[in-house]
């Protein structure tokens, strides 16, 4: 039985209880031994794959092209129950292998916040580390951290029996109301590209394929299946495509997932321009393209560069089975193309060692390395936005009033296919929607890591009360006599849904007003997966942005509030003052009936986020790149080391009294004849009090260039360029002038 696809797979995912333990060091399975006898494992992946594919029948190749939903969709509610294919492991996806030739199946799982287990229904009780949101990881501005996080995540996936991780999500935060931004990195292509690429490297170091998604311009959720996202080619190349391109160069992912939406009139999964010309020819991508779940609409998509149909049960047909076979028989798809599709999948498997290091469930599962990594990411990502001397909490015997955010229970997480069942306790779900129904994905859900509980442990002499913040008056009373008020605010986000605006829900702005009127010493801690409006920012003494901080998030928040950890996160997006500051003050197409065709013309082009604000002469509430520390830094002594390639160095000095991590940033501010602002480099450096450290920025020429779509080239014009060192896009030092010769680069 089939269903025509009408919903994103957040509602429809899965895996199954897997076979017994084999660790990473495991010997190849017997199936693999067959192949290694025929094709020496030492041979290079291309040769081995060519020889393997040359022995495949058409049927065997077709098996590799049709992905299946790896669970019985009935368990998620709202869909008829059909058992998943034999061999699947109750996860998002499964693709059978070709055992006789040593090609293993693909066991695919979501994704970047941990090994997915949607609403704990895919594999009830199967826990994995619930990592902080990708957006919080990005706030570290540290590719090394992203690499290590990827590797911890890859290791968990592998130990759970999965060899494909369906991520990372590299979409730009173009639309700050997009419900999935918490799964993405930033509003900047360089930051996204370098962090995403590093994460891919980490994942794949564990013999797990990373699938970079959602290619491309999948900037919103509602009606994404019928969305035609329109943008000028040059602008696209300079923004989101640049993020993908850099990540691909840095991380060489085994797979790329094309998206639900259309791009300039053509579904991305059926776009020869995007998949064949840009991705495979110009960028030399040698892995395979998989569709998003339900995004394949015909066998002809194979002719456009799509190599694998994912989640075929939610498409109208398993197009890449019989329909594709017939297409080959009729000469509409070439046999060569078919072999290329198989070669891409098999070569990637051999390159990343999926055959030699089979993914298998390892019991008992050791949650410790993941938990440690999750804690480190939360500590490094949480951003101190404002601090009028109130933090760190310095009075051990203080009376502290903690209010709101279910902070006595845990920390918020985002929802959708990225959901994980944490290893450290039970989830707390606000059952706003029927927990059995499809809309359950919208229920705000909290991971079991209470900041209030940890604060009570860390400050045993303090008196810490908790008020849920349900009523502004009650909260104001609770706040009135405290030395310090810790006010926890939140906004939930979920896949399948965009927020209609950037406001905090449920009267939380009024709550801040009432509490701030009752007590001058308020610290606000915001948990969100997107920029939110903070109309009360002037009325409180401290503001912390904690993203969705993952299963160890409560601890990290408490450590930052007490000063045990010196904050070092920096905003990976701009915090706007109002909706009027956005290119689209109203979310486009809001309220249009589900599945009606919609169009968005991204008129801001490449000027996303901080670049849009600068171009339109507006100042944000807090700029991109902003983040405070409990020490102070000076970033100075710029020098231009070389021009081709361009290298700019500087010295970071810790001018305060505490060790801390600085995130010096380099921005391009002027090209010949034009003012601009573009992140051109960044670093994350640990500096002891009083110490100085030098940092170097190697500037990618594409940051200086414009993409000339008519010529099909990146062009850096000859002339004078200005750069500036800064602590954020809004706090820049003096101009550093560099004269450049013309540079022309292939796309
Ligand atoms: C989502 C993907 C996800 C896939 C499998 C889709 O609905 O858009 O991000 O990887 O489902 O769960």
XYZ file of C-alpha atoms and ligand atoms in Angstrom:
759
model
C 0.000 0.000 0.000
C 1.217 3.495 -0.831
C 0.342 6.972 0.269
C 0.720 10.082 -1.703
C 3.117 12.222 0.199
C 1.575 15.128 1.945
C 3.741 15.768 4.962
C 7.378 16.072 5.763
C 9.054 13.094 7.283
C 9.270 14.674 10.685
C 5.998 12.938 10.991
C 7.115 9.758 9.425
C 10.446 8.444 10.484
C 12.314 5.428 12.018
C 14.608 2.239 12.850
C 14.532 -1.142 14.346
C 16.201 -3.170 17.011
C 19.467 -4.125 15.473
C 21.633 -7.212 15.655
C 24.154 -7.961 18.333
C 27.330 -6.176 19.155
C 30.194 -5.620 16.814
C 32.425 -2.651 17.522
C 34.369 -0.532 15.100
C 37.272 -2.931 15.191
C 35.054 -5.770 14.066
C 36.155 -8.128 11.347
C 34.277 -7.866 8.068
C 31.089 -9.917 7.945
C 30.942 -13.038 5.845
C 29.203 -11.099 3.108
C 32.162 -8.780 2.987
C 34.556 -11.679 2.858
C 32.965 -12.775 -0.378
C 33.702 -9.446 -1.943
C 37.179 -9.122 -0.544
C 38.063 -12.410 -2.195
C 36.995 -10.988 -5.548
C 38.084 -7.411 -5.143
C 41.101 -6.755 -2.957
C 40.206 -4.357 -0.140
C 43.503 -2.587 -0.728
C 42.476 -1.510 -4.209
C 41.421 2.111 -4.472
C 37.707 2.791 -4.010
C 37.202 3.842 -7.607
C 38.773 0.665 -9.009
C 36.997 -1.566 -6.534
C 33.685 0.129 -7.163
C 34.099 -0.090 -10.939
C 34.812 -3.796 -10.728
C 31.952 -4.359 -8.300
C 29.418 -2.432 -10.348
C 30.513 -4.180 -13.545
C 29.375 -7.443 -11.921
C 25.955 -6.115 -10.943
C 22.734 -7.006 -12.672
C 20.239 -4.241 -13.408
C 18.065 -5.577 -10.582
C 20.926 -5.293 -8.157
C 21.627 -1.746 -9.203
C 17.975 -0.805 -8.841
C 18.012 -2.133 -5.287
C 20.562 0.531 -4.446
C 18.448 3.309 -5.898
C 15.247 2.746 -3.932
C 15.359 3.837 -0.320
C 12.669 2.696 2.087
C 11.156 4.239 5.155
C 12.815 2.200 7.871
C 9.856 1.978 10.239
C 6.239 1.081 10.204
C 4.745 4.522 9.668
C 1.716 3.450 11.640
C 3.674 3.815 14.869
C 3.924 7.561 14.317
C 0.185 8.003 14.117
C -1.994 9.105 11.286
C -0.543 6.744 8.681
C -1.584 3.211 7.773
C 0.743 0.607 9.260
C 2.990 -1.255 6.867
C 5.913 -3.240 8.194
C 9.302 -1.889 7.169
C 11.362 -4.026 4.787
C 13.332 -6.903 6.267
C 16.757 -5.801 7.406
C 15.792 -2.236 8.285
C 16.684 -0.974 11.742
C 13.675 1.138 12.714
C 15.082 4.438 11.573
C 14.403 7.066 8.935
C 15.670 5.018 6.049
C 16.941 1.738 4.739
C 18.484 0.742 1.420
C 19.255 -2.937 0.891
C 22.794 -3.801 -0.183
C 24.099 -6.322 -2.674
C 25.384 -8.930 -0.333
C 26.963 -11.248 -2.872
C 29.273 -8.435 -3.951
C 30.044 -7.159 -0.467
C 28.008 -3.978 -0.780
C 26.415 -3.400 2.628
C 22.911 -2.026 3.146
C 22.544 1.618 4.086
C 21.027 2.103 7.516
C 20.085 5.742 7.620
C 19.295 7.729 10.716
C 18.567 11.337 11.563
C 20.645 13.389 12.386
C 22.609 16.234 13.888
C 21.150 16.489 17.383
C 21.837 12.825 18.011
C 20.697 9.435 16.773
C 17.041 10.135 16.013
C 14.130 8.415 17.693
C 11.068 10.444 16.784
C 8.774 10.861 19.798
C 10.502 7.756 21.183
C 8.237 5.772 18.911
C 10.723 4.424 16.436
C 12.554 2.346 19.005
C 10.801 2.900 22.308
C 13.335 3.389 25.075
C 16.355 3.395 22.777
C 18.406 6.286 24.093
C 21.254 8.266 22.572
C 22.947 11.521 23.472
C 20.650 14.487 22.855
C 23.240 16.975 21.633
C 22.756 20.750 21.646
C 21.216 22.211 18.516
C 23.508 22.743 15.550
C 22.838 26.464 15.917
C 24.361 26.406 19.399
C 27.354 24.427 18.168
C 27.847 27.071 15.468
C 27.931 29.734 18.180
C 31.303 28.324 19.234
C 32.799 29.540 15.936
C 35.164 26.595 16.310
C 35.504 24.061 13.479
C 37.627 21.817 15.683
C 34.711 21.513 18.110
C 32.390 20.756 15.188
C 34.769 18.049 14.002
C 34.864 16.427 17.437
C 31.103 16.707 17.802
C 30.651 15.075 14.407
C 32.920 12.282 15.433
C 31.051 11.697 18.726
C 27.800 11.669 16.797
C 29.183 9.381 14.091
C 30.474 7.018 16.721
C 27.045 6.812 18.384
C 25.365 6.223 15.038
C 27.829 3.456 14.239
C 27.420 1.864 17.657
C 23.655 1.917 17.164
C 23.984 0.111 13.841
C 23.701 3.022 11.383
C 26.108 3.895 8.597
C 24.427 7.002 7.197
C 23.695 10.160 9.202
C 21.131 12.349 7.472
C 22.929 15.623 7.998
C 24.335 18.124 8.586
C 21.791 20.712 7.523
C 23.640 23.463 5.718
C 20.765 25.763 4.876
C 21.388 29.382 5.681
C 19.254 31.179 8.261
C 17.738 33.282 5.524
C 14.274 33.344 7.087
C 14.490 33.749 10.891
C 11.021 32.249 11.341
C 11.945 28.943 9.690
C 11.026 26.145 12.109
C 14.181 24.167 11.328
C 16.829 26.808 11.829
C 17.926 25.150 15.053
C 19.211 22.286 12.906
C 21.270 24.658 10.762
C 24.445 26.577 11.478
C 24.126 30.269 10.770
C 23.136 33.174 8.575
C 26.659 33.365 7.139
C 28.049 31.150 4.348
C 31.647 31.067 5.582
C 30.735 30.121 9.140
C 28.256 27.505 7.919
C 30.667 26.117 5.355
C 33.635 25.762 7.716
C 31.623 24.431 10.660
C 29.557 22.130 8.449
C 32.612 20.816 6.627
C 34.369 20.073 9.910
C 31.334 18.258 11.241
C 31.186 16.131 8.097
C 34.854 15.186 8.562
C 34.126 14.124 12.122
C 31.094 12.023 11.214
C 32.843 10.283 8.362
C 35.912 9.509 10.462
C 33.614 6.930 12.075
C 32.790 5.078 8.823
C 29.429 6.792 8.668
C 28.317 8.682 5.558
C 27.210 12.283 6.111
C 24.367 13.519 3.897
C 24.619 17.296 3.542
C 21.098 18.689 3.304
C 18.712 20.254 2.156
C 20.151 21.217 -1.202
C 19.138 23.991 -1.743
C 17.315 27.122 -0.634
C 14.957 25.162 1.616
C 14.493 28.233 3.786
C 11.027 27.596 5.226
C 8.861 24.680 6.293
C 5.214 25.428 5.560
C 4.376 24.558 1.967
C 7.992 23.652 1.302
C 6.760 20.880 -0.996
C 5.063 23.359 -3.288
C 7.458 26.257 -2.827
C 9.257 27.800 -5.741
C 12.188 29.623 -4.134
C 13.412 32.244 -6.552
C 16.745 34.006 -6.486
C 19.278 35.437 -8.841
C 22.080 32.964 -9.657
C 24.942 35.205 -8.587
C 23.244 35.906 -5.251
C 22.626 32.209 -4.674
C 26.245 31.326 -5.450
C 27.457 34.010 -3.050
C 25.189 32.895 -0.227
C 23.777 29.431 0.450
C 25.557 27.658 -2.407
C 28.849 29.037 -1.111
C 28.106 27.486 2.279
C 27.502 24.103 0.641
C 30.517 24.485 -1.604
C 32.897 25.268 1.250
C 31.472 22.456 3.393
C 31.888 20.016 0.511
C 35.484 21.075 -0.034
C 36.257 20.825 3.660
C 34.395 17.645 4.453
C 33.777 15.723 1.208
C 30.450 14.265 2.319
C 29.476 10.917 0.854
C 26.008 12.147 0.051
C 23.987 15.286 -0.602
C 20.232 15.368 0.009
C 18.206 17.476 -2.401
C 15.259 19.311 -0.902
C 11.461 19.443 -1.171
C 11.250 22.887 -2.745
C 11.773 24.044 -6.277
C 14.535 26.464 -7.122
C 13.808 29.045 -9.799
C 10.990 26.941 -11.174
C 12.530 23.447 -11.041
C 12.303 20.961 -8.149
C 15.814 20.726 -6.765
C 15.754 16.916 -7.024
C 14.957 17.245 -10.717
C 17.351 20.058 -11.529
C 20.156 19.131 -13.933
C 21.603 22.578 -13.367
C 21.862 22.148 -9.603
C 22.742 18.468 -9.440
C 24.708 17.799 -12.625
C 26.233 21.135 -13.552
C 26.887 22.788 -10.201
C 27.294 19.886 -7.815
C 28.816 17.113 -9.865
C 30.641 18.912 -12.677
C 31.711 22.237 -11.233
C 32.232 21.147 -7.635
C 33.434 17.656 -8.579
C 31.176 15.982 -6.024
C 31.908 12.263 -6.264
C 29.295 10.941 -3.813
C 25.609 10.298 -4.448
C 22.551 12.517 -4.373
C 19.631 11.196 -2.335
C 16.222 12.844 -2.355
C 14.505 14.111 0.723
C 11.752 11.781 1.906
C 8.877 12.161 -0.520
C 10.665 14.520 -2.897
C 11.018 12.155 -5.887
C 8.219 12.618 -8.384
C 9.260 10.429 -11.307
C 11.840 8.106 -12.856
C 13.033 10.980 -15.006
C 14.563 12.573 -11.900
C 17.441 10.137 -12.468
C 18.229 11.921 -15.724
C 18.608 15.169 -13.815
C 21.260 13.820 -11.472
C 19.271 12.256 -8.631
C 20.970 8.968 -7.725
C 18.646 7.588 -5.083
C 14.989 7.906 -4.193
C 14.602 8.032 -0.413
C 11.625 6.883 1.639
C 9.910 5.553 -1.500
C 6.849 4.429 0.476
C 5.784 8.025 0.873
C 6.120 8.798 -2.831
C 3.369 8.016 -5.304
C 5.545 5.238 -6.781
C 8.874 3.565 -6.129
C 9.970 5.413 -9.236
C 13.545 4.230 -9.181
C 12.465 0.556 -9.396
C 10.296 -0.637 -12.299
C 9.643 2.788 -13.733
C 13.375 3.426 -14.005
C 13.951 -0.031 -15.482
C 11.387 0.761 -18.167
C 12.939 4.114 -18.775
C 16.242 2.335 -19.493
C 14.512 -0.192 -21.732
C 12.904 2.611 -23.702
C 16.229 4.360 -24.022
C 15.015 7.334 -21.972
C 17.694 6.775 -19.347
C 21.092 5.514 -20.449
C 22.726 2.398 -19.052
C 25.744 4.548 -18.470
C 23.733 6.786 -16.176
C 22.498 3.736 -14.300
C 26.067 2.533 -13.761
C 27.108 6.007 -12.677
C 24.377 6.030 -10.035
C 25.526 2.675 -8.693
C 29.176 3.642 -8.898
C 28.603 6.771 -6.829
C 26.922 4.821 -4.037
C 29.334 1.890 -4.002
C 32.468 4.014 -4.358
C 31.434 6.116 -1.392
C 30.787 3.028 0.693
C 34.236 1.674 -0.108
C 35.944 5.040 0.365
C 34.503 5.476 3.839
C 34.969 1.845 4.789
C 31.313 0.932 5.312
C 32.152 -2.569 4.148
C 35.267 -3.014 6.254
C 33.858 -1.460 9.427
C 30.266 -2.660 9.466
C 27.855 -0.651 11.553
C 26.364 -2.882 14.205
C 24.590 -2.333 17.415
C 26.934 -2.464 20.385
C 25.531 -3.505 23.761
C 25.872 -2.128 26.310
C 25.876 1.325 24.779
C 28.341 3.636 26.507
C 26.651 7.052 26.829
C 29.597 8.761 28.527
C 31.615 10.071 25.557
C 28.476 11.543 24.019
C 27.363 13.161 27.273
C 30.804 14.725 27.742
C 30.736 16.103 24.222
C 27.200 17.445 24.642
C 28.277 19.271 27.792
C 31.338 20.733 26.116
C 29.300 22.013 23.168
C 26.743 23.634 25.470
C 29.485 25.288 27.517
C 31.150 26.591 24.388
C 28.028 27.679 22.543
C 25.968 29.558 25.145
C 26.179 33.278 24.448
C 26.346 36.024 27.069
C 24.609 38.887 25.294
C 24.438 41.528 27.990
C 26.030 41.868 31.400
C 25.722 45.026 33.473
C 27.935 43.598 36.207
C 25.322 41.104 37.387
C 27.095 37.957 36.235
C 28.703 35.754 37.312
C 26.535 35.371 40.394
C 28.897 36.515 43.123
C 26.996 36.309 46.400
C 27.153 32.716 47.691
C 24.411 33.363 50.245
C 22.097 35.210 47.901
C 18.356 34.926 47.715
C 17.709 33.889 44.138
C 14.331 33.753 42.512
C 14.271 31.453 39.482
C 11.221 31.918 37.310
C 9.737 30.281 34.227
C 10.860 28.060 31.398
C 10.233 24.799 33.299
C 13.767 25.402 34.550
C 13.051 23.213 37.550
C 12.651 20.312 35.136
C 14.939 20.732 32.197
C 15.893 22.529 29.031
C 13.978 22.933 25.807
C 14.720 21.038 22.622
C 13.527 21.427 19.036
C 11.210 18.890 17.445
C 10.846 16.903 14.261
C 13.011 14.238 12.696
C 15.953 15.431 14.824
C 14.308 14.256 18.079
C 16.397 12.004 20.286
C 15.469 9.998 23.380
C 18.121 11.236 25.836
C 20.402 8.979 27.829
C 19.941 10.818 31.129
C 16.290 10.531 32.024
C 12.734 11.134 30.950
C 11.489 13.834 28.632
C 8.977 16.330 29.927
C 6.365 17.016 27.257
C 3.826 19.837 27.405
C 0.892 17.967 25.911
C -0.630 20.897 24.050
C -1.469 18.636 21.110
C -2.732 15.061 21.229
C 0.365 12.986 21.831
C -0.871 10.230 19.521
C -1.516 12.510 16.573
C 0.645 13.988 13.865
C 0.584 17.424 15.493
C 2.324 15.991 18.567
C 5.505 17.248 16.951
C 4.433 20.722 18.079
C 4.433 19.854 21.766
C 7.193 21.767 23.556
C 9.512 19.139 24.974
C 12.150 19.459 27.667
C 15.265 17.364 28.194
C 15.929 16.226 31.767
C 18.611 18.703 32.780
C 17.327 21.300 35.209
C 19.383 24.493 35.554
C 17.670 25.213 38.884
C 18.619 21.836 40.294
C 22.264 22.274 39.304
C 22.308 25.817 40.676
C 21.071 24.516 44.017
C 23.928 22.002 44.038
C 26.505 24.607 43.105
C 25.255 27.299 45.480
C 24.360 25.342 48.616
C 24.236 28.467 50.784
C 21.931 30.371 48.484
C 18.171 30.281 48.847
C 16.823 29.439 45.428
C 13.073 29.479 44.954
C 11.247 28.548 41.775
C 8.078 30.041 40.333
C 6.740 28.638 37.042
C 6.047 32.098 35.651
C 2.489 31.235 34.677
C 1.180 34.576 35.871
C 3.009 37.896 35.637
C 1.728 39.077 39.039
C 2.729 35.894 40.853
C 6.136 36.045 39.229
C 6.589 39.693 40.215
C 5.772 38.767 43.812
C 8.260 35.920 43.692
C 10.881 38.303 42.312
C 10.300 41.229 44.638
C 12.533 40.306 47.567
C 15.266 38.413 45.783
C 18.845 39.595 45.411
C 18.861 38.262 41.878
C 16.150 37.010 39.554
C 16.907 34.352 36.952
C 14.139 34.491 34.416
C 14.010 31.558 31.994
C 12.260 32.235 28.683
C 11.703 29.929 25.769
C 10.290 29.465 22.334
C 9.829 26.009 20.888
C 10.473 25.273 17.196
C 9.621 22.317 15.068
C 10.166 20.874 11.645
C 6.997 21.104 9.491
C 6.142 24.496 10.873
C 7.400 28.065 10.761
C 6.683 30.598 13.451
C 4.402 33.363 12.295
C 6.669 35.917 13.974
C 9.764 36.314 16.165
C 7.882 36.851 19.417
C 8.162 34.826 22.587
C 4.857 33.013 23.162
C 2.497 32.752 26.133
C 2.809 36.260 27.521
C 6.503 35.950 28.277
C 7.272 39.539 27.260
C 4.702 40.745 29.779
C 6.295 38.428 32.306
C 9.673 40.130 31.856
C 8.104 43.569 32.130
C 6.361 42.655 35.394
C 9.416 40.989 36.908
C 11.776 43.774 35.848
C 9.402 46.307 37.397
C 9.517 44.372 40.675
C 13.262 43.855 40.841
C 16.180 45.709 39.205
C 18.490 42.679 39.226
C 17.149 40.445 36.511
C 19.074 38.028 34.310
C 17.110 36.602 31.402
C 18.081 33.231 29.955
C 16.503 32.616 26.551
C 16.215 29.164 25.035
C 15.258 29.315 21.381
C 16.092 27.840 18.019
C 15.911 31.150 16.221
C 16.396 34.846 16.754
C 13.588 36.162 18.957
C 12.569 39.718 19.730
C 13.660 41.097 23.099
C 11.700 44.318 23.498
C 12.650 44.391 27.195
C 16.426 44.180 26.610
C 17.059 47.599 28.189
C 15.151 46.725 31.322
C 17.221 43.773 32.495
C 20.830 43.619 33.642
C 21.878 40.390 32.012
C 20.837 38.349 28.964
C 22.038 34.876 28.035
C 21.108 33.040 24.816
C 21.262 29.306 25.453
C 19.877 27.966 22.154
C 18.549 24.453 22.598
C 21.411 23.350 24.833
C 20.959 19.573 24.763
C 20.725 17.004 27.511
C 23.557 18.523 29.568
C 22.291 22.046 28.971
C 21.019 22.725 32.481
C 24.476 22.098 33.847
C 26.161 24.309 31.270
C 23.709 27.157 31.942
C 24.337 26.899 35.688
C 28.098 26.819 35.197
C 27.967 29.951 33.098
C 25.730 31.774 35.565
C 28.035 30.931 38.455
C 31.206 31.712 36.503
C 32.590 28.211 36.717
C 32.657 28.366 32.943
C 33.646 31.573 31.217
C 31.201 32.123 28.342
C 32.633 32.191 24.835
C 29.689 31.691 22.470
C 29.021 34.249 19.749
C 25.768 34.822 17.889
C 25.569 32.896 14.621
C 22.688 35.183 13.592
C 21.535 38.770 14.091
C 19.072 39.610 16.809
C 16.590 41.986 15.246
C 14.784 44.858 16.917
C 11.513 44.372 15.067
C 9.879 42.571 12.170
C 10.214 45.752 10.136
C 13.954 45.135 10.007
C 13.484 41.970 7.952
C 13.405 41.846 4.156
C 9.888 40.409 4.618
C 8.233 41.870 7.725
C 5.390 39.383 7.175
C 6.337 35.765 6.647
C 5.630 35.216 2.940
C 2.695 32.956 2.078
C 1.549 32.677 5.622
C -1.921 31.181 5.766
C -1.918 29.868 2.197
C -3.640 26.477 2.146
C -1.350 23.512 2.518
C -0.086 22.234 -0.825
C -1.108 25.267 -2.853
C 1.806 26.384 -5.050
C 3.660 29.297 -3.502
C 6.566 31.445 -4.587
C 9.082 33.492 -2.662
C 11.305 35.865 -4.523
C 14.303 36.316 -2.263
C 14.840 39.944 -3.109
C 17.559 40.417 -0.494
C 19.762 38.193 -2.675
C 23.070 37.399 -0.984
C 22.504 40.071 1.659
C 21.188 37.801 4.380
C 21.041 38.676 8.082
C 23.736 41.133 9.129
C 24.443 41.989 5.513
C 20.813 42.941 4.928
C 20.822 45.092 8.044
C 24.004 46.889 6.963
C 22.778 47.371 3.421
C 19.481 48.823 4.573
C 21.216 51.062 7.134
C 19.699 49.405 10.200
C 21.295 48.376 13.460
C 20.327 45.153 15.190
C 19.639 44.695 18.865
C 22.694 42.431 19.067
C 24.856 41.911 15.996
C 25.978 38.707 14.337
C 29.179 37.501 15.995
C 28.451 39.225 19.308
C 29.254 37.469 22.587
C 30.646 38.615 25.925
C 33.074 36.978 28.308
C 33.916 37.408 31.997
C 37.261 38.710 30.841
C 38.085 41.312 28.204
C 40.039 41.024 24.985
C 41.866 43.381 22.767
C 42.276 42.460 19.100
C 44.976 44.506 17.458
C 48.214 44.639 15.443
C 46.774 43.619 12.096
C 49.298 42.807 9.423
C 48.920 41.620 5.874
C 51.256 38.680 5.458
C 50.597 37.812 1.851
C 48.176 38.830 -0.846
C 48.006 35.750 -3.002
C 46.576 33.900 -1.172
C 45.544 36.652 1.191
C 46.643 36.171 4.778
C 45.936 38.678 7.530
C 47.266 38.231 11.054
C 46.467 39.900 14.332
C 47.194 39.636 18.025
C 44.574 38.806 20.639
C 45.356 39.952 24.167
C 43.443 38.979 27.265
C 43.230 42.291 29.086
C 41.095 41.029 31.957
C 41.771 38.931 35.013
C 40.491 35.535 33.924
C 41.383 32.950 31.297
C 38.896 32.984 28.475
C 38.224 32.065 24.904
C 38.204 34.877 22.356
C 36.550 34.735 18.969
C 38.327 37.356 16.863
C 36.590 37.983 13.559
C 37.772 39.517 10.314
C 35.280 41.303 8.062
C 35.560 42.599 4.536
C 34.153 46.133 4.688
C 34.920 47.717 1.325
C 35.465 46.463 -2.217
C 36.516 48.819 -5.042
C 33.880 51.501 -5.009
C 31.427 49.716 -2.723
C 30.836 49.427 0.986
C 30.054 45.939 2.159
C 30.247 43.649 5.147
C 31.179 39.990 4.931
C 32.745 37.650 7.429
C 36.140 36.841 5.946
C 37.713 34.837 8.756
C 37.339 33.854 12.389
C 39.197 31.957 15.080
C 38.554 30.586 18.519
C 41.501 30.964 20.872
C 41.970 30.195 24.529
C 43.968 33.027 26.125
C 45.197 33.174 29.722
C 44.810 36.403 31.698
C 47.452 38.863 30.519
C 48.551 36.586 27.677
C 48.725 37.493 23.959
C 48.249 35.095 21.084
C 48.607 35.639 17.390
C 45.922 34.539 14.988
C 45.938 34.186 11.226
C 43.093 34.491 8.791
C 43.489 32.926 5.363
C 40.944 34.733 3.275
C 39.025 32.718 0.704
C 39.064 34.790 -2.518
C 35.368 33.993 -3.060
C 34.582 36.241 -0.100
C 36.120 39.159 -2.020
C 34.586 38.139 -5.318
C 31.277 38.528 -7.015
C 29.887 35.650 -8.987
C 29.460 36.699 -12.595
C 26.686 34.412 -13.839
C 27.111 35.481 -17.478
C 30.795 34.524 -17.478
C 30.288 31.602 -15.103
C 33.215 32.800 -12.963
C 34.044 34.288 -9.619
C 35.699 37.632 -10.217
C 37.812 39.576 -7.750
C 38.154 43.009 -9.257
C 41.514 44.767 -9.164
C 41.643 47.637 -6.692
C 41.611 48.527 -3.072
C 39.831 46.457 -0.427
C 39.260 47.221 3.237
C 39.042 44.735 6.044
C 38.478 45.243 9.747
C 39.067 43.114 12.797
C 36.164 42.896 15.134
C 34.407 41.315 18.062
C 31.211 41.151 15.992
C 29.764 42.507 12.761
C 28.813 45.572 14.775
C 32.053 46.239 16.599
C 34.882 46.717 14.170
C 38.379 48.161 14.428
C 40.149 50.461 11.956
C 40.356 49.666 8.257
C 43.081 47.380 6.983
C 43.768 48.241 3.342
C 44.790 45.636 0.800
C 45.397 46.177 -2.911
C 44.376 43.253 -5.048
C 45.015 42.281 -8.663
C 42.189 40.771 -10.688
C 41.495 37.145 -9.825
C 39.155 34.975 -11.856
C 38.088 31.631 -10.461
C 36.076 28.736 -11.784
C 32.745 28.206 -10.041
C 13.442 15.731 6.440
C 14.903 15.330 6.411
C 15.076 14.020 7.137
C 14.199 12.985 6.474
C 14.301 11.636 7.119
C 12.562 14.641 5.925
O 11.219 14.940 6.104
O 13.253 16.898 5.677
O 15.682 16.319 7.004
O 16.418 13.629 7.114
O 12.852 13.422 6.544
O 13.765 11.665 8.385
